[in-house]
Amino acid sequence: MSRNETVDVPMLIVYQGSLAGTRWPVTGERFTIGRGADCDLVLLERQISRYHASIERVADGYILRDLGSKNGTFVNQEQVGSQPYHLQDGDEISLALAVKIGFVAGEATVPLEDRPATAARLQVDWEARQVQFGRRVLDPPLSPAQFALFALLGQSGGRVVTRQEIIEAVWPDALGGVTDQAIDALVYRLRERLAELDPDHTYVVTVRGHGFRFQSVGDSSRSQSG
């Protein structure tokens, strides 16, 4: 028998979509929902706009606002237009008719099961050489050369990796010289493959005159992409 808990902040419960079964506390003055990696709730469905909707705290509760989404935001099957909707406990939010979310108001009682999930992030199984974003796995997997570069960058702790280090990691047995063009082509292809999972973030950035570095989500202050 499930235990119950009383939430002191509103909660979103996803019950249709790739994140079905997860719960998200609505914290702060503004909670954003969309495919963008910097959203508070990141959804993977392609029908979802980058910045699809937001929930904002107002004096008498919370309002849901559509952020000009391509495929619409609905509450209890009624589309939210240019005017925000004042949320009530038990409302059903539907995004692009692809994701359904229940709104639980603060101080309401909900089943105590799984804790709120964190936003989707790039995940790596180094032993299996598998890369995934949320629940989506990169398929086909990275080539041996792509994965060697990805491992070098991803395990560098954010420091700049030189072209010579890349040559030694990816082409350790190369008899002739490895050209800058070959390195650039490999970097370009790795970016393309990672963009298949997360098109809204550049993980491999160029630091001009020095090399390349891995940029995690939320770490963009030092990047000089090229």
PDB file of C-alpha atoms in Angstrom, residues 39-225:
ATOM      1  CA  CYS A  39      14.121  24.425 -19.310  1.00  0.00           C
ATOM      2  CA  ASP A  40      13.127  23.330 -15.824  1.00  0.00           C
ATOM      3  CA  LEU A  41      11.234  20.377 -17.301  1.00  0.00           C
ATOM      4  CA  VAL A  42      12.935  19.092 -20.453  1.00  0.00           C
ATOM      5  CA  LEU A  43      10.694  17.015 -22.724  1.00  0.00           C
ATOM      6  CA  LEU A  44      12.057  14.888 -25.553  1.00  0.00           C
ATOM      7  CA  GLU A  45       9.088  14.739 -27.928  1.00  0.00           C
ATOM      8  CA  ARG A  46       9.701  16.505 -31.242  1.00  0.00           C
ATOM      9  CA  GLN A  47       6.178  17.978 -31.191  1.00  0.00           C
ATOM     10  CA  ILE A  48       7.212  20.038 -28.175  1.00  0.00           C
ATOM     11  CA  SER A  49       8.596  23.505 -28.867  1.00  0.00           C
ATOM     12  CA  ARG A  50      11.958  24.548 -27.474  1.00  0.00           C
ATOM     13  CA  TYR A  51      10.206  26.854 -25.009  1.00  0.00           C
ATOM     14  CA  HIS A  52       6.660  25.513 -24.982  1.00  0.00           C
ATOM     15  CA  ALA A  53       4.952  26.759 -21.822  1.00  0.00           C
ATOM     16  CA  SER A  54       5.616  28.209 -18.402  1.00  0.00           C
ATOM     17  CA  ILE A  55       4.029  28.105 -14.970  1.00  0.00           C
ATOM     18  CA  GLU A  56       4.316  31.367 -13.082  1.00  0.00           C
ATOM     19  CA  ARG A  57       3.597  32.171  -9.473  1.00  0.00           C
ATOM     20  CA  VAL A  58       1.168  35.046  -8.941  1.00  0.00           C
ATOM     21  CA  ALA A  59      -0.447  36.585  -5.860  1.00  0.00           C
ATOM     22  CA  ASP A  60      -3.375  34.163  -5.787  1.00  0.00           C
ATOM     23  CA  GLY A  61      -1.776  30.971  -7.092  1.00  0.00           C
ATOM     24  CA  TYR A  62      -0.179  29.806 -10.320  1.00  0.00           C
ATOM     25  CA  ILE A  63      -0.883  30.512 -13.982  1.00  0.00           C
ATOM     26  CA  LEU A  64      -0.032  28.464 -17.061  1.00  0.00           C
ATOM     27  CA  ARG A  65       1.152  30.432 -20.076  1.00  0.00           C
ATOM     28  CA  ASP A  66       1.693  29.170 -23.638  1.00  0.00           C
ATOM     29  CA  LEU A  67       4.989  30.558 -24.962  1.00  0.00           C
ATOM     30  CA  GLY A  68       3.959  30.715 -28.618  1.00  0.00           C
ATOM     31  CA  SER A  69       4.324  26.969 -29.074  1.00  0.00           C
ATOM     32  CA  LYS A  70       3.861  25.474 -32.526  1.00  0.00           C
ATOM     33  CA  ASN A  71       1.470  22.697 -31.491  1.00  0.00           C
ATOM     34  CA  GLY A  72      -0.394  24.282 -28.614  1.00  0.00           C
ATOM     35  CA  THR A  73      -0.945  23.966 -24.874  1.00  0.00           C
ATOM     36  CA  PHE A  74      -4.228  22.608 -23.488  1.00  0.00           C
ATOM     37  CA  VAL A  75      -5.854  22.381 -20.056  1.00  0.00           C
ATOM     38  CA  ASN A  76      -8.672  19.885 -19.592  1.00  0.00           C
ATOM     39  CA  GLN A  77      -8.835  19.593 -23.414  1.00  0.00           C
ATOM     40  CA  GLU A  78      -9.308  23.362 -23.885  1.00  0.00           C
ATOM     41  CA  GLN A  79      -6.539  25.227 -25.694  1.00  0.00           C
ATOM     42  CA  VAL A  80      -4.693  27.950 -23.824  1.00  0.00           C
ATOM     43  CA  GLY A  81      -4.562  30.970 -26.111  1.00  0.00           C
ATOM     44  CA  SER A  82      -2.867  34.307 -25.645  1.00  0.00           C
ATOM     45  CA  GLN A  83      -4.373  34.692 -22.174  1.00  0.00           C
ATOM     46  CA  PRO A  84      -2.835  32.680 -19.315  1.00  0.00           C
ATOM     47  CA  TYR A  85      -4.860  30.047 -17.478  1.00  0.00           C
ATOM     48  CA  HIS A  86      -5.197  30.071 -13.677  1.00  0.00           C
ATOM     49  CA  LEU A  87      -4.283  26.537 -12.593  1.00  0.00           C
ATOM     50  CA  GLN A  88      -6.318  24.558 -10.092  1.00  0.00           C
ATOM     51  CA  ASP A  89      -5.565  21.334  -8.251  1.00  0.00           C
ATOM     52  CA  GLY A  90      -6.233  18.339 -10.509  1.00  0.00           C
ATOM     53  CA  ASP A  91      -5.983  20.165 -13.844  1.00  0.00           C
ATOM     54  CA  GLU A  92      -4.762  18.085 -16.783  1.00  0.00           C
ATOM     55  CA  ILE A  93      -2.159  19.877 -18.905  1.00  0.00           C
ATOM     56  CA  SER A  94      -1.601  18.576 -22.430  1.00  0.00           C
ATOM     57  CA  LEU A  95       1.344  19.788 -24.506  1.00  0.00           C
ATOM     58  CA  ALA A  96       1.099  19.378 -28.302  1.00  0.00           C
ATOM     59  CA  LEU A  97      -1.320  16.482 -27.620  1.00  0.00           C
ATOM     60  CA  ALA A  98       1.821  14.394 -27.022  1.00  0.00           C
ATOM     61  CA  VAL A  99       2.535  14.832 -23.318  1.00  0.00           C
ATOM     62  CA  LYS A 100      -0.021  14.841 -20.499  1.00  0.00           C
ATOM     63  CA  ILE A 101       0.771  16.246 -17.077  1.00  0.00           C
ATOM     64  CA  GLY A 102      -1.290  16.466 -13.918  1.00  0.00           C
ATOM     65  CA  PHE A 103      -1.073  19.605 -11.771  1.00  0.00           C
ATOM     66  CA  VAL A 104      -1.164  19.048  -8.009  1.00  0.00           C
ATOM     67  CA  ALA A 105      -1.523  22.249  -5.995  1.00  0.00           C
ATOM     68  CA  GLY A 106       0.611  22.930  -2.932  1.00  0.00           C
ATOM     69  CA  GLU A 107      -0.637  21.333   0.303  1.00  0.00           C
ATOM     70  CA  ALA A 108      -2.418  18.598  -1.681  1.00  0.00           C
ATOM     71  CA  THR A 109      -1.796  14.935  -0.914  1.00  0.00           C
ATOM     72  CA  VAL A 110      -0.167  12.690  -3.509  1.00  0.00           C
ATOM     73  CA  PRO A 111       1.158   9.086  -3.430  1.00  0.00           C
ATOM     74  CA  LEU A 112       4.735   8.857  -2.161  1.00  0.00           C
ATOM     75  CA  GLU A 113       6.457   6.687  -4.748  1.00  0.00           C
ATOM     76  CA  ASP A 114       9.270   7.847  -7.031  1.00  0.00           C
ATOM     77  CA  ARG A 115      11.026  11.086  -6.171  1.00  0.00           C
ATOM     78  CA  PRO A 116      11.020  13.933  -8.716  1.00  0.00           C
ATOM     79  CA  ALA A 117      13.315  13.243 -11.653  1.00  0.00           C
ATOM     80  CA  THR A 118      16.081  15.526 -12.747  1.00  0.00           C
ATOM     81  CA  ALA A 119      16.039  17.128 -16.161  1.00  0.00           C
ATOM     82  CA  ALA A 120      17.226  14.989 -19.047  1.00  0.00           C
ATOM     83  CA  ARG A 121      20.989  15.081 -19.447  1.00  0.00           C
ATOM     84  CA  LEU A 122      23.567  13.333 -21.584  1.00  0.00           C
ATOM     85  CA  GLN A 123      24.493  10.003 -19.974  1.00  0.00           C
ATOM     86  CA  VAL A 124      27.321   7.637 -20.897  1.00  0.00           C
ATOM     87  CA  ASP A 125      27.960   3.973 -20.176  1.00  0.00           C
ATOM     88  CA  TRP A 126      31.704   3.985 -20.772  1.00  0.00           C
ATOM     89  CA  GLU A 127      32.043   0.204 -20.615  1.00  0.00           C
ATOM     90  CA  ALA A 128      29.222  -0.461 -23.078  1.00  0.00           C
ATOM     91  CA  ARG A 129      30.160   2.623 -25.134  1.00  0.00           C
ATOM     92  CA  GLN A 130      26.547   3.732 -25.053  1.00  0.00           C
ATOM     93  CA  VAL A 131      25.436   7.356 -25.081  1.00  0.00           C
ATOM     94  CA  GLN A 132      21.903   8.417 -24.235  1.00  0.00           C
ATOM     95  CA  PHE A 133      19.870  11.538 -23.487  1.00  0.00           C
ATOM     96  CA  GLY A 134      16.977  10.985 -21.123  1.00  0.00           C
ATOM     97  CA  ARG A 135      15.539   7.679 -22.318  1.00  0.00           C
ATOM     98  CA  ARG A 136      16.792   7.960 -25.896  1.00  0.00           C
ATOM     99  CA  VAL A 137      19.869   5.918 -26.816  1.00  0.00           C
ATOM    100  CA  LEU A 138      22.146   6.982 -29.673  1.00  0.00           C
ATOM    101  CA  ASP A 139      21.586   4.441 -32.430  1.00  0.00           C
ATOM    102  CA  PRO A 140      23.691   3.513 -34.314  1.00  0.00           C
ATOM    103  CA  PRO A 141      26.369   4.001 -31.669  1.00  0.00           C
ATOM    104  CA  LEU A 142      29.401   6.213 -32.124  1.00  0.00           C
ATOM    105  CA  SER A 143      32.147   4.817 -34.342  1.00  0.00           C
ATOM    106  CA  PRO A 144      35.384   3.760 -32.578  1.00  0.00           C
ATOM    107  CA  ALA A 145      37.102   7.004 -33.621  1.00  0.00           C
ATOM    108  CA  GLN A 146      34.126   9.135 -32.562  1.00  0.00           C
ATOM    109  CA  PHE A 147      33.876   7.393 -29.200  1.00  0.00           C
ATOM    110  CA  ALA A 148      37.629   7.728 -28.584  1.00  0.00           C
ATOM    111  CA  LEU A 149      37.339  11.481 -29.147  1.00  0.00           C
ATOM    112  CA  PHE A 150      34.187  11.689 -27.049  1.00  0.00           C
ATOM    113  CA  ALA A 151      35.850   9.789 -24.190  1.00  0.00           C
ATOM    114  CA  LEU A 152      38.929  12.017 -24.307  1.00  0.00           C
ATOM    115  CA  LEU A 153      36.843  15.191 -24.182  1.00  0.00           C
ATOM    116  CA  GLY A 154      34.180  13.929 -21.796  1.00  0.00           C
ATOM    117  CA  GLN A 155      36.689  12.716 -19.235  1.00  0.00           C
ATOM    118  CA  SER A 156      38.917  15.791 -19.417  1.00  0.00           C
ATOM    119  CA  GLY A 157      37.080  17.661 -16.666  1.00  0.00           C
ATOM    120  CA  GLY A 158      36.274  20.589 -18.945  1.00  0.00           C
ATOM    121  CA  ARG A 159      39.885  21.462 -19.747  1.00  0.00           C
ATOM    122  CA  VAL A 160      41.027  22.234 -23.284  1.00  0.00           C
ATOM    123  CA  VAL A 161      42.284  19.185 -25.192  1.00  0.00           C
ATOM    124  CA  THR A 162      44.971  19.855 -27.793  1.00  0.00           C
ATOM    125  CA  ARG A 163      45.052  18.506 -31.322  1.00  0.00           C
ATOM    126  CA  GLN A 164      48.130  16.440 -30.446  1.00  0.00           C
ATOM    127  CA  GLU A 165      46.264  14.772 -27.588  1.00  0.00           C
ATOM    128  CA  ILE A 166      43.451  13.925 -30.000  1.00  0.00           C
ATOM    129  CA  ILE A 167      45.901  12.347 -32.448  1.00  0.00           C
ATOM    130  CA  GLU A 168      47.442  10.235 -29.678  1.00  0.00           C
ATOM    131  CA  ALA A 169      44.038   9.086 -28.409  1.00  0.00           C
ATOM    132  CA  VAL A 170      42.282   8.453 -31.731  1.00  0.00           C
ATOM    133  CA  TRP A 171      45.133   7.492 -34.060  1.00  0.00           C
ATOM    134  CA  PRO A 172      47.835   6.053 -31.753  1.00  0.00           C
ATOM    135  CA  ASP A 173      49.290   3.850 -34.485  1.00  0.00           C
ATOM    136  CA  ALA A 174      49.196   6.360 -37.310  1.00  0.00           C
ATOM    137  CA  LEU A 175      52.401   6.096 -39.318  1.00  0.00           C
ATOM    138  CA  GLY A 176      51.996   9.362 -41.198  1.00  0.00           C
ATOM    139  CA  GLY A 177      50.905  12.758 -40.022  1.00  0.00           C
ATOM    140  CA  VAL A 178      47.249  13.331 -39.172  1.00  0.00           C
ATOM    141  CA  THR A 179      46.017  16.531 -40.786  1.00  0.00           C
ATOM    142  CA  ASP A 180      44.071  19.303 -39.116  1.00  0.00           C
ATOM    143  CA  GLN A 181      41.339  18.638 -41.672  1.00  0.00           C
ATOM    144  CA  ALA A 182      40.991  15.041 -40.445  1.00  0.00           C
ATOM    145  CA  ILE A 183      40.662  16.223 -36.851  1.00  0.00           C
ATOM    146  CA  ASP A 184      38.139  18.923 -37.790  1.00  0.00           C
ATOM    147  CA  ALA A 185      36.092  16.409 -39.770  1.00  0.00           C
ATOM    148  CA  LEU A 186      35.979  14.032 -36.796  1.00  0.00           C
ATOM    149  CA  VAL A 187      34.959  16.830 -34.416  1.00  0.00           C
ATOM    150  CA  TYR A 188      32.254  17.948 -36.850  1.00  0.00           C
ATOM    151  CA  ARG A 189      30.834  14.424 -37.145  1.00  0.00           C
ATOM    152  CA  LEU A 190      30.841  13.922 -33.363  1.00  0.00           C
ATOM    153  CA  ARG A 191      28.895  17.169 -32.941  1.00  0.00           C
ATOM    154  CA  GLU A 192      26.376  15.955 -35.535  1.00  0.00           C
ATOM    155  CA  ARG A 193      25.884  12.622 -33.752  1.00  0.00           C
ATOM    156  CA  LEU A 194      25.383  14.234 -30.323  1.00  0.00           C
ATOM    157  CA  ALA A 195      22.935  16.699 -31.884  1.00  0.00           C
ATOM    158  CA  GLU A 196      20.781  13.710 -32.862  1.00  0.00           C
ATOM    159  CA  LEU A 197      20.086  13.299 -29.138  1.00  0.00           C
ATOM    160  CA  ASP A 198      20.172  16.924 -27.991  1.00  0.00           C
ATOM    161  CA  PRO A 199      19.939  19.475 -30.815  1.00  0.00           C
ATOM    162  CA  ASP A 200      19.678  22.412 -28.399  1.00  0.00           C
ATOM    163  CA  HIS A 201      23.169  22.197 -26.913  1.00  0.00           C
ATOM    164  CA  THR A 202      26.704  22.095 -28.353  1.00  0.00           C
ATOM    165  CA  TYR A 203      28.776  19.685 -26.283  1.00  0.00           C
ATOM    166  CA  VAL A 204      32.057  19.998 -28.195  1.00  0.00           C
ATOM    167  CA  VAL A 205      33.300  23.569 -28.577  1.00  0.00           C
ATOM    168  CA  THR A 206      36.354  24.964 -30.326  1.00  0.00           C
ATOM    169  CA  VAL A 207      38.762  27.096 -28.314  1.00  0.00           C
ATOM    170  CA  ARG A 208      40.495  28.933 -31.116  1.00  0.00           C
ATOM    171  CA  GLY A 209      44.244  28.533 -31.207  1.00  0.00           C
ATOM    172  CA  HIS A 210      44.234  25.936 -28.424  1.00  0.00           C
ATOM    173  CA  GLY A 211      42.022  22.940 -29.161  1.00  0.00           C
ATOM    174  CA  PHE A 212      38.629  21.662 -28.045  1.00  0.00           C
ATOM    175  CA  ARG A 213      36.754  21.189 -24.812  1.00  0.00           C
ATOM    176  CA  PHE A 214      33.631  19.404 -23.614  1.00  0.00           C
ATOM    177  CA  GLN A 215      30.871  21.747 -22.487  1.00  0.00           C
ATOM    178  CA  SER A 216      28.247  20.328 -20.198  1.00  0.00           C
ATOM    179  CA  VAL A 217      24.726  21.773 -20.053  1.00  0.00           C
ATOM    180  CA  GLY A 218      24.704  25.043 -18.126  1.00  0.00           C
ATOM    181  CA  ASP A 219      28.415  25.648 -18.708  1.00  0.00           C
ATOM    182  CA  SER A 220      28.629  28.102 -21.596  1.00  0.00           C
ATOM    183  CA  SER A 221      30.567  31.026 -20.134  1.00  0.00           C
ATOM    184  CA  ARG A 222      33.948  29.920 -21.454  1.00  0.00           C
ATOM    185  CA  SER A 223      32.982  28.605 -24.874  1.00  0.00           C
ATOM    186  CA  GLN A 224      34.199  30.016 -28.145  1.00  0.00           C
ATOM    187  CA  SER A 225      32.514  27.747 -30.623  1.00  0.00           C
TER     188      SER A 225
END
